[in-house]
């Protein structure tokens, strides 16, 4: 495959609601790294974009000669073997991969809160995870795959084993989201990333206090509906504004409508919402994930 620029490529493949947006905000401050203007291009997971070809893909980065590393952070890519195979065709054995993981049930609950915030979920968390298998089985347009796959996306061994089968020899770095909430650990996390990518950069120049896309509830239910569900209004806006203005406008309105849920409060909310079946499931996932990643995850068990 011909390279357009002489850069080291890397991908952060997962997992959703595990700190990938915060990691994007950290890494885009490093002048040797070029990330897409918007965090996720969905190039490898959306045929509408993939069929536009690599010229379209590289235009999403707006890179220049000072950038030595080109990377993308998109947790949708880990969800499908087909998506990973597209990346495999694009990449080489030198391409590096990063995964950031979160306690499985905690990640599932945060995913649930996001779907609820967007107006895509009306069930309680207990009901949602109970009905998840049926929702995914009867999913005609991938809506539940995207918005109701709470436990499925937290099944790290399944996704990581698929990845390892397709990329058996590429270098991989595994990280824990928990470390983002500790001053010393997040500095060490960034140093590990820089070392893994072979980048010399002073981590003190990076603002590590940024937290992005944290669990939230809407301030205004009406604005939430207009942003995520009112397709008639979306058609009107798209007919008036060019595409390059729509995403920044929506992002700004979403931020203004967010009321952040504190991390500690969210963890406390999970207690009492789950029964022994899901506790056992969580602990099984944790044990298998430990074996794959060699991370110490004992504090993720109930």
PDB file of N, CA, C and O in Angstrom, residues 124-171:
ATOM      1  N   UNK A 124     -35.476   1.049  32.257  1.00  0.00           N
ATOM      2  CA  UNK A 124     -34.528   1.113  33.364  1.00  0.00           C
ATOM      3  C   UNK A 124     -33.291   0.304  32.981  1.00  0.00           C
ATOM      4  O   UNK A 124     -33.330  -0.512  32.048  1.00  0.00           O
ATOM      5  N   UNK A 125     -32.187   0.518  33.699  1.00  0.00           N
ATOM      6  CA  UNK A 125     -30.958  -0.222  33.393  1.00  0.00           C
ATOM      7  C   UNK A 125     -31.179  -1.723  33.548  1.00  0.00           C
ATOM      8  O   UNK A 125     -30.733  -2.515  32.715  1.00  0.00           O
ATOM      9  N   UNK A 126     -31.887  -2.124  34.612  1.00  0.00           N
ATOM     10  CA  UNK A 126     -32.175  -3.545  34.826  1.00  0.00           C
ATOM     11  C   UNK A 126     -32.929  -4.145  33.642  1.00  0.00           C
ATOM     12  O   UNK A 126     -32.596  -5.228  33.144  1.00  0.00           O
ATOM     13  N   UNK A 127     -33.953  -3.438  33.197  1.00  0.00           N
ATOM     14  CA  UNK A 127     -34.764  -3.920  32.068  1.00  0.00           C
ATOM     15  C   UNK A 127     -33.951  -3.939  30.786  1.00  0.00           C
ATOM     16  O   UNK A 127     -34.062  -4.867  29.974  1.00  0.00           O
ATOM     17  N   UNK A 128     -33.127  -2.917  30.591  1.00  0.00           N
ATOM     18  CA  UNK A 128     -32.356  -2.778  29.352  1.00  0.00           C
ATOM     19  C   UNK A 128     -31.364  -3.923  29.171  1.00  0.00           C
ATOM     20  O   UNK A 128     -31.253  -4.492  28.080  1.00  0.00           O
ATOM     21  N   UNK A 129     -30.635  -4.282  30.244  1.00  0.00           N
ATOM     22  CA  UNK A 129     -29.643  -5.360  30.085  1.00  0.00           C
ATOM     23  C   UNK A 129     -30.328  -6.726  30.014  1.00  0.00           C
ATOM     24  O   UNK A 129     -29.803  -7.655  29.395  1.00  0.00           O
ATOM     25  N   UNK A 130     -31.517  -6.831  30.619  1.00  0.00           N
ATOM     26  CA  UNK A 130     -32.265  -8.081  30.518  1.00  0.00           C
ATOM     27  C   UNK A 130     -32.769  -8.296  29.097  1.00  0.00           C
ATOM     28  O   UNK A 130     -32.738  -9.420  28.569  1.00  0.00           O
ATOM     29  N   UNK A 131     -33.212  -7.222  28.443  1.00  0.00           N
ATOM     30  CA  UNK A 131     -33.771  -7.325  27.091  1.00  0.00           C
ATOM     31  C   UNK A 131     -32.718  -7.156  25.995  1.00  0.00           C
ATOM     32  O   UNK A 131     -33.044  -7.278  24.811  1.00  0.00           O
ATOM     33  N   UNK A 132     -31.488  -6.873  26.377  1.00  0.00           N
ATOM     34  CA  UNK A 132     -30.444  -6.616  25.371  1.00  0.00           C
ATOM     35  C   UNK A 132     -30.290  -7.742  24.348  1.00  0.00           C
ATOM     36  O   UNK A 132     -30.223  -7.470  23.134  1.00  0.00           O
ATOM     37  N   UNK A 133     -30.214  -9.015  24.749  1.00  0.00           N
ATOM     38  CA  UNK A 133     -30.077 -10.090  23.741  1.00  0.00           C
ATOM     39  C   UNK A 133     -31.181 -10.079  22.692  1.00  0.00           C
ATOM     40  O   UNK A 133     -30.919 -10.245  21.492  1.00  0.00           O
ATOM     41  N   UNK A 134     -32.432  -9.878  23.118  1.00  0.00           N
ATOM     42  CA  UNK A 134     -33.553  -9.844  22.166  1.00  0.00           C
ATOM     43  C   UNK A 134     -33.484  -8.616  21.270  1.00  0.00           C
ATOM     44  O   UNK A 134     -33.799  -8.684  20.079  1.00  0.00           O
ATOM     45  N   UNK A 135     -33.103  -7.497  21.840  1.00  0.00           N
ATOM     46  CA  UNK A 135     -32.975  -6.272  21.050  1.00  0.00           C
ATOM     47  C   UNK A 135     -31.925  -6.453  19.945  1.00  0.00           C
ATOM     48  O   UNK A 135     -32.147  -6.080  18.790  1.00  0.00           O
ATOM     49  N   UNK A 136     -30.788  -7.031  20.297  1.00  0.00           N
ATOM     50  CA  UNK A 136     -29.718  -7.210  19.310  1.00  0.00           C
ATOM     51  C   UNK A 136     -30.088  -8.274  18.278  1.00  0.00           C
ATOM     52  O   UNK A 136     -29.736  -8.156  17.101  1.00  0.00           O
ATOM     53  N   UNK A 137     -30.815  -9.297  18.720  1.00  0.00           N
ATOM     54  CA  UNK A 137     -31.229 -10.371  17.810  1.00  0.00           C
ATOM     55  C   UNK A 137     -32.214  -9.868  16.772  1.00  0.00           C
ATOM     56  O   UNK A 137     -32.191 -10.295  15.613  1.00  0.00           O
ATOM     57  N   UNK A 138     -33.089  -8.951  17.168  1.00  0.00           N
ATOM     58  CA  UNK A 138     -34.138  -8.441  16.278  1.00  0.00           C
ATOM     59  C   UNK A 138     -33.824  -7.037  15.760  1.00  0.00           C
ATOM     60  O   UNK A 138     -34.735  -6.273  15.445  1.00  0.00           O
ATOM     61  N   UNK A 139     -32.549  -6.732  15.662  1.00  0.00           N
ATOM     62  CA  UNK A 139     -32.097  -5.390  15.273  1.00  0.00           C
ATOM     63  C   UNK A 139     -32.029  -5.293  13.748  1.00  0.00           C
ATOM     64  O   UNK A 139     -31.112  -5.817  13.124  1.00  0.00           O
ATOM     65  N   UNK A 140     -32.983  -4.597  13.151  1.00  0.00           N
ATOM     66  CA  UNK A 140     -33.059  -4.549  11.685  1.00  0.00           C
ATOM     67  C   UNK A 140     -32.174  -3.465  11.066  1.00  0.00           C
ATOM     68  O   UNK A 140     -31.690  -3.613   9.954  1.00  0.00           O
ATOM     69  N   UNK A 141     -31.970  -2.375  11.768  1.00  0.00           N
ATOM     70  CA  UNK A 141     -31.228  -1.250  11.171  1.00  0.00           C
ATOM     71  C   UNK A 141     -30.001  -0.837  11.974  1.00  0.00           C
ATOM     72  O   UNK A 141     -29.508   0.286  11.838  1.00  0.00           O
ATOM     73  N   UNK A 142     -29.489  -1.758  12.830  1.00  0.00           N
ATOM     74  CA  UNK A 142     -28.306  -1.516  13.648  1.00  0.00           C
ATOM     75  C   UNK A 142     -28.529  -0.468  14.747  1.00  0.00           C
ATOM     76  O   UNK A 142     -27.564  -0.024  15.369  1.00  0.00           O
ATOM     77  N   UNK A 143     -29.768  -0.094  14.992  1.00  0.00           N
ATOM     78  CA  UNK A 143     -30.033   0.911  16.026  1.00  0.00           C
ATOM     79  C   UNK A 143     -29.662   0.375  17.405  1.00  0.00           C
ATOM     80  O   UNK A 143     -28.999   1.056  18.193  1.00  0.00           O
ATOM     81  N   UNK A 144     -30.077  -0.837  17.700  1.00  0.00           N
ATOM     82  CA  UNK A 144     -29.739  -1.421  18.998  1.00  0.00           C
ATOM     83  C   UNK A 144     -28.265  -1.775  19.086  1.00  0.00           C
ATOM     84  O   UNK A 144     -27.651  -1.679  20.152  1.00  0.00           O
ATOM     85  N   UNK A 145     -27.678  -2.185  17.978  1.00  0.00           N
ATOM     86  CA  UNK A 145     -26.243  -2.461  17.922  1.00  0.00           C
ATOM     87  C   UNK A 145     -25.448  -1.236  18.353  1.00  0.00           C
ATOM     88  O   UNK A 145     -24.452  -1.323  19.075  1.00  0.00           O
ATOM     89  N   UNK A 146     -25.907  -0.064  17.952  1.00  0.00           N
ATOM     90  CA  UNK A 146     -25.220   1.181  18.282  1.00  0.00           C
ATOM     91  C   UNK A 146     -25.579   1.695  19.672  1.00  0.00           C
ATOM     92  O   UNK A 146     -24.710   2.224  20.375  1.00  0.00           O
ATOM     93  N   UNK A 147     -26.834   1.545  20.069  1.00  0.00           N
ATOM     94  CA  UNK A 147     -27.318   2.257  21.257  1.00  0.00           C
ATOM     95  C   UNK A 147     -27.720   1.382  22.440  1.00  0.00           C
ATOM     96  O   UNK A 147     -27.854   1.897  23.542  1.00  0.00           O
ATOM     97  N   UNK A 148     -27.932   0.087  22.226  1.00  0.00           N
ATOM     98  CA  UNK A 148     -28.400  -0.775  23.303  1.00  0.00           C
ATOM     99  C   UNK A 148     -27.448  -1.937  23.595  1.00  0.00           C
ATOM    100  O   UNK A 148     -27.818  -2.864  24.312  1.00  0.00           O
ATOM    101  N   UNK A 149     -26.242  -1.897  23.060  1.00  0.00           N
ATOM    102  CA  UNK A 149     -25.289  -3.014  23.204  1.00  0.00           C
ATOM    103  C   UNK A 149     -24.430  -2.834  24.459  1.00  0.00           C
ATOM    104  O   UNK A 149     -23.208  -2.824  24.406  1.00  0.00           O
ATOM    105  N   UNK A 150     -25.095  -2.707  25.603  1.00  0.00           N
ATOM    106  CA  UNK A 150     -24.418  -2.349  26.854  1.00  0.00           C
ATOM    107  C   UNK A 150     -23.445  -3.433  27.318  1.00  0.00           C
ATOM    108  O   UNK A 150     -22.252  -3.173  27.498  1.00  0.00           O
ATOM    109  N   UNK A 151     -23.943  -4.633  27.511  1.00  0.00           N
ATOM    110  CA  UNK A 151     -23.077  -5.728  27.956  1.00  0.00           C
ATOM    111  C   UNK A 151     -22.216  -6.253  26.806  1.00  0.00           C
ATOM    112  O   UNK A 151     -21.070  -6.661  27.014  1.00  0.00           O
ATOM    113  N   UNK A 152     -22.762  -6.228  25.614  1.00  0.00           N
ATOM    114  CA  UNK A 152     -22.028  -6.727  24.446  1.00  0.00           C
ATOM    115  C   UNK A 152     -20.724  -5.979  24.224  1.00  0.00           C
ATOM    116  O   UNK A 152     -19.679  -6.567  23.971  1.00  0.00           O
ATOM    117  N   UNK A 153     -20.774  -4.664  24.347  1.00  0.00           N
ATOM    118  CA  UNK A 153     -19.557  -3.872  24.132  1.00  0.00           C
ATOM    119  C   UNK A 153     -18.569  -4.016  25.281  1.00  0.00           C
ATOM    120  O   UNK A 153     -17.387  -3.707  25.124  1.00  0.00           O
ATOM    121  N   UNK A 154     -19.071  -4.453  26.435  1.00  0.00           N
ATOM    122  CA  UNK A 154     -18.174  -4.682  27.575  1.00  0.00           C
ATOM    123  C   UNK A 154     -17.595  -6.095  27.584  1.00  0.00           C
ATOM    124  O   UNK A 154     -16.848  -6.443  28.497  1.00  0.00           O
ATOM    125  N   UNK A 155     -17.925  -6.884  26.582  1.00  0.00           N
ATOM    126  CA  UNK A 155     -17.365  -8.238  26.479  1.00  0.00           C
ATOM    127  C   UNK A 155     -15.973  -8.142  25.852  1.00  0.00           C
ATOM    128  O   UNK A 155     -15.745  -8.512  24.698  1.00  0.00           O
ATOM    129  N   UNK A 156     -15.028  -7.623  26.622  1.00  0.00           N
ATOM    130  CA  UNK A 156     -13.686  -7.355  26.108  1.00  0.00           C
ATOM    131  C   UNK A 156     -12.980  -8.590  25.542  1.00  0.00           C
ATOM    132  O   UNK A 156     -12.344  -8.496  24.484  1.00  0.00           O
ATOM    133  N   UNK A 157     -13.043  -9.760  26.200  1.00  0.00           N
ATOM    134  CA  UNK A 157     -12.346 -10.927  25.641  1.00  0.00           C
ATOM    135  C   UNK A 157     -12.783 -11.270  24.219  1.00  0.00           C
ATOM    136  O   UNK A 157     -11.959 -11.588  23.366  1.00  0.00           O
ATOM    137  N   UNK A 158     -14.092 -11.190  23.969  1.00  0.00           N
ATOM    138  CA  UNK A 158     -14.601 -11.495  22.626  1.00  0.00           C
ATOM    139  C   UNK A 158     -13.972 -10.557  21.597  1.00  0.00           C
ATOM    140  O   UNK A 158     -13.447 -11.002  20.556  1.00  0.00           O
ATOM    141  N   UNK A 159     -13.999  -9.259  21.870  1.00  0.00           N
ATOM    142  CA  UNK A 159     -13.486  -8.277  20.905  1.00  0.00           C
ATOM    143  C   UNK A 159     -11.958  -8.346  20.784  1.00  0.00           C
ATOM    144  O   UNK A 159     -11.413  -8.260  19.678  1.00  0.00           O
ATOM    145  N   UNK A 160     -11.273  -8.519  21.911  1.00  0.00           N
ATOM    146  CA  UNK A 160      -9.810  -8.543  21.887  1.00  0.00           C
ATOM    147  C   UNK A 160      -9.278  -9.804  21.212  1.00  0.00           C
ATOM    148  O   UNK A 160      -8.258  -9.763  20.514  1.00  0.00           O
ATOM    149  N   UNK A 161      -9.954 -10.929  21.393  1.00  0.00           N
ATOM    150  CA  UNK A 161      -9.517 -12.163  20.733  1.00  0.00           C
ATOM    151  C   UNK A 161      -9.697 -12.071  19.221  1.00  0.00           C
ATOM    152  O   UNK A 161      -8.866 -12.588  18.451  1.00  0.00           O
ATOM    153  N   UNK A 162     -10.778 -11.420  18.781  1.00  0.00           N
ATOM    154  CA  UNK A 162     -10.959 -11.188  17.344  1.00  0.00           C
ATOM    155  C   UNK A 162      -9.843 -10.300  16.819  1.00  0.00           C
ATOM    156  O   UNK A 162      -9.255 -10.572  15.759  1.00  0.00           O
ATOM    157  N   UNK A 163      -9.532  -9.241  17.552  1.00  0.00           N
ATOM    158  CA  UNK A 163      -8.450  -8.347  17.159  1.00  0.00           C
ATOM    159  C   UNK A 163      -7.125  -9.097  17.064  1.00  0.00           C
ATOM    160  O   UNK A 163      -6.382  -8.939  16.077  1.00  0.00           O
ATOM    161  N   UNK A 164      -6.795  -9.906  18.064  1.00  0.00           N
ATOM    162  CA  UNK A 164      -5.506 -10.614  18.090  1.00  0.00           C
ATOM    163  C   UNK A 164      -5.391 -11.622  16.954  1.00  0.00           C
ATOM    164  O   UNK A 164      -4.289 -11.894  16.462  1.00  0.00           O
ATOM    165  N   UNK A 165      -6.518 -12.170  16.536  1.00  0.00           N
ATOM    166  CA  UNK A 165      -6.502 -13.101  15.415  1.00  0.00           C
ATOM    167  C   UNK A 165      -6.148 -12.381  14.107  1.00  0.00           C
ATOM    168  O   UNK A 165      -5.451 -12.939  13.251  1.00  0.00           O
ATOM    169  N   UNK A 166      -6.606 -11.153  13.950  1.00  0.00           N
ATOM    170  CA  UNK A 166      -6.364 -10.389  12.720  1.00  0.00           C
ATOM    171  C   UNK A 166      -5.015  -9.672  12.761  1.00  0.00           C
ATOM    172  O   UNK A 166      -4.357  -9.502  11.738  1.00  0.00           O
ATOM    173  N   UNK A 167      -4.599  -9.266  13.970  1.00  0.00           N
ATOM    174  CA  UNK A 167      -3.324  -8.551  14.138  1.00  0.00           C
ATOM    175  C   UNK A 167      -2.447  -9.305  15.137  1.00  0.00           C
ATOM    176  O   UNK A 167      -2.204  -8.838  16.251  1.00  0.00           O
ATOM    177  N   UNK A 168      -1.958 -10.491  14.749  1.00  0.00           N
ATOM    178  CA  UNK A 168      -1.229 -11.329  15.716  1.00  0.00           C
ATOM    179  C   UNK A 168       0.144 -10.788  16.115  1.00  0.00           C
ATOM    180  O   UNK A 168       0.668 -11.154  17.170  1.00  0.00           O
ATOM    181  N   UNK A 169       0.746  -9.926  15.304  1.00  0.00           N
ATOM    182  CA  UNK A 169       2.125  -9.513  15.582  1.00  0.00           C
ATOM    183  C   UNK A 169       2.299  -8.015  15.811  1.00  0.00           C
ATOM    184  O   UNK A 169       3.417  -7.553  16.047  1.00  0.00           O
ATOM    185  N   UNK A 170       1.223  -7.236  15.733  1.00  0.00           N
ATOM    186  CA  UNK A 170       1.329  -5.790  15.958  1.00  0.00           C
ATOM    187  C   UNK A 170       1.489  -5.475  17.444  1.00  0.00           C
ATOM    188  O   UNK A 170       0.998  -6.207  18.304  1.00  0.00           O
ATOM    189  N   UNK A 171       2.156  -4.372  17.743  1.00  0.00           N
ATOM    190  CA  UNK A 171       2.348  -3.954  19.129  1.00  0.00           C
ATOM    191  C   UNK A 171       1.063  -3.345  19.677  1.00  0.00           C
ATOM    192  O   UNK A 171       0.402  -2.563  18.999  1.00  0.00           O
TER     193      UNK A 171
END
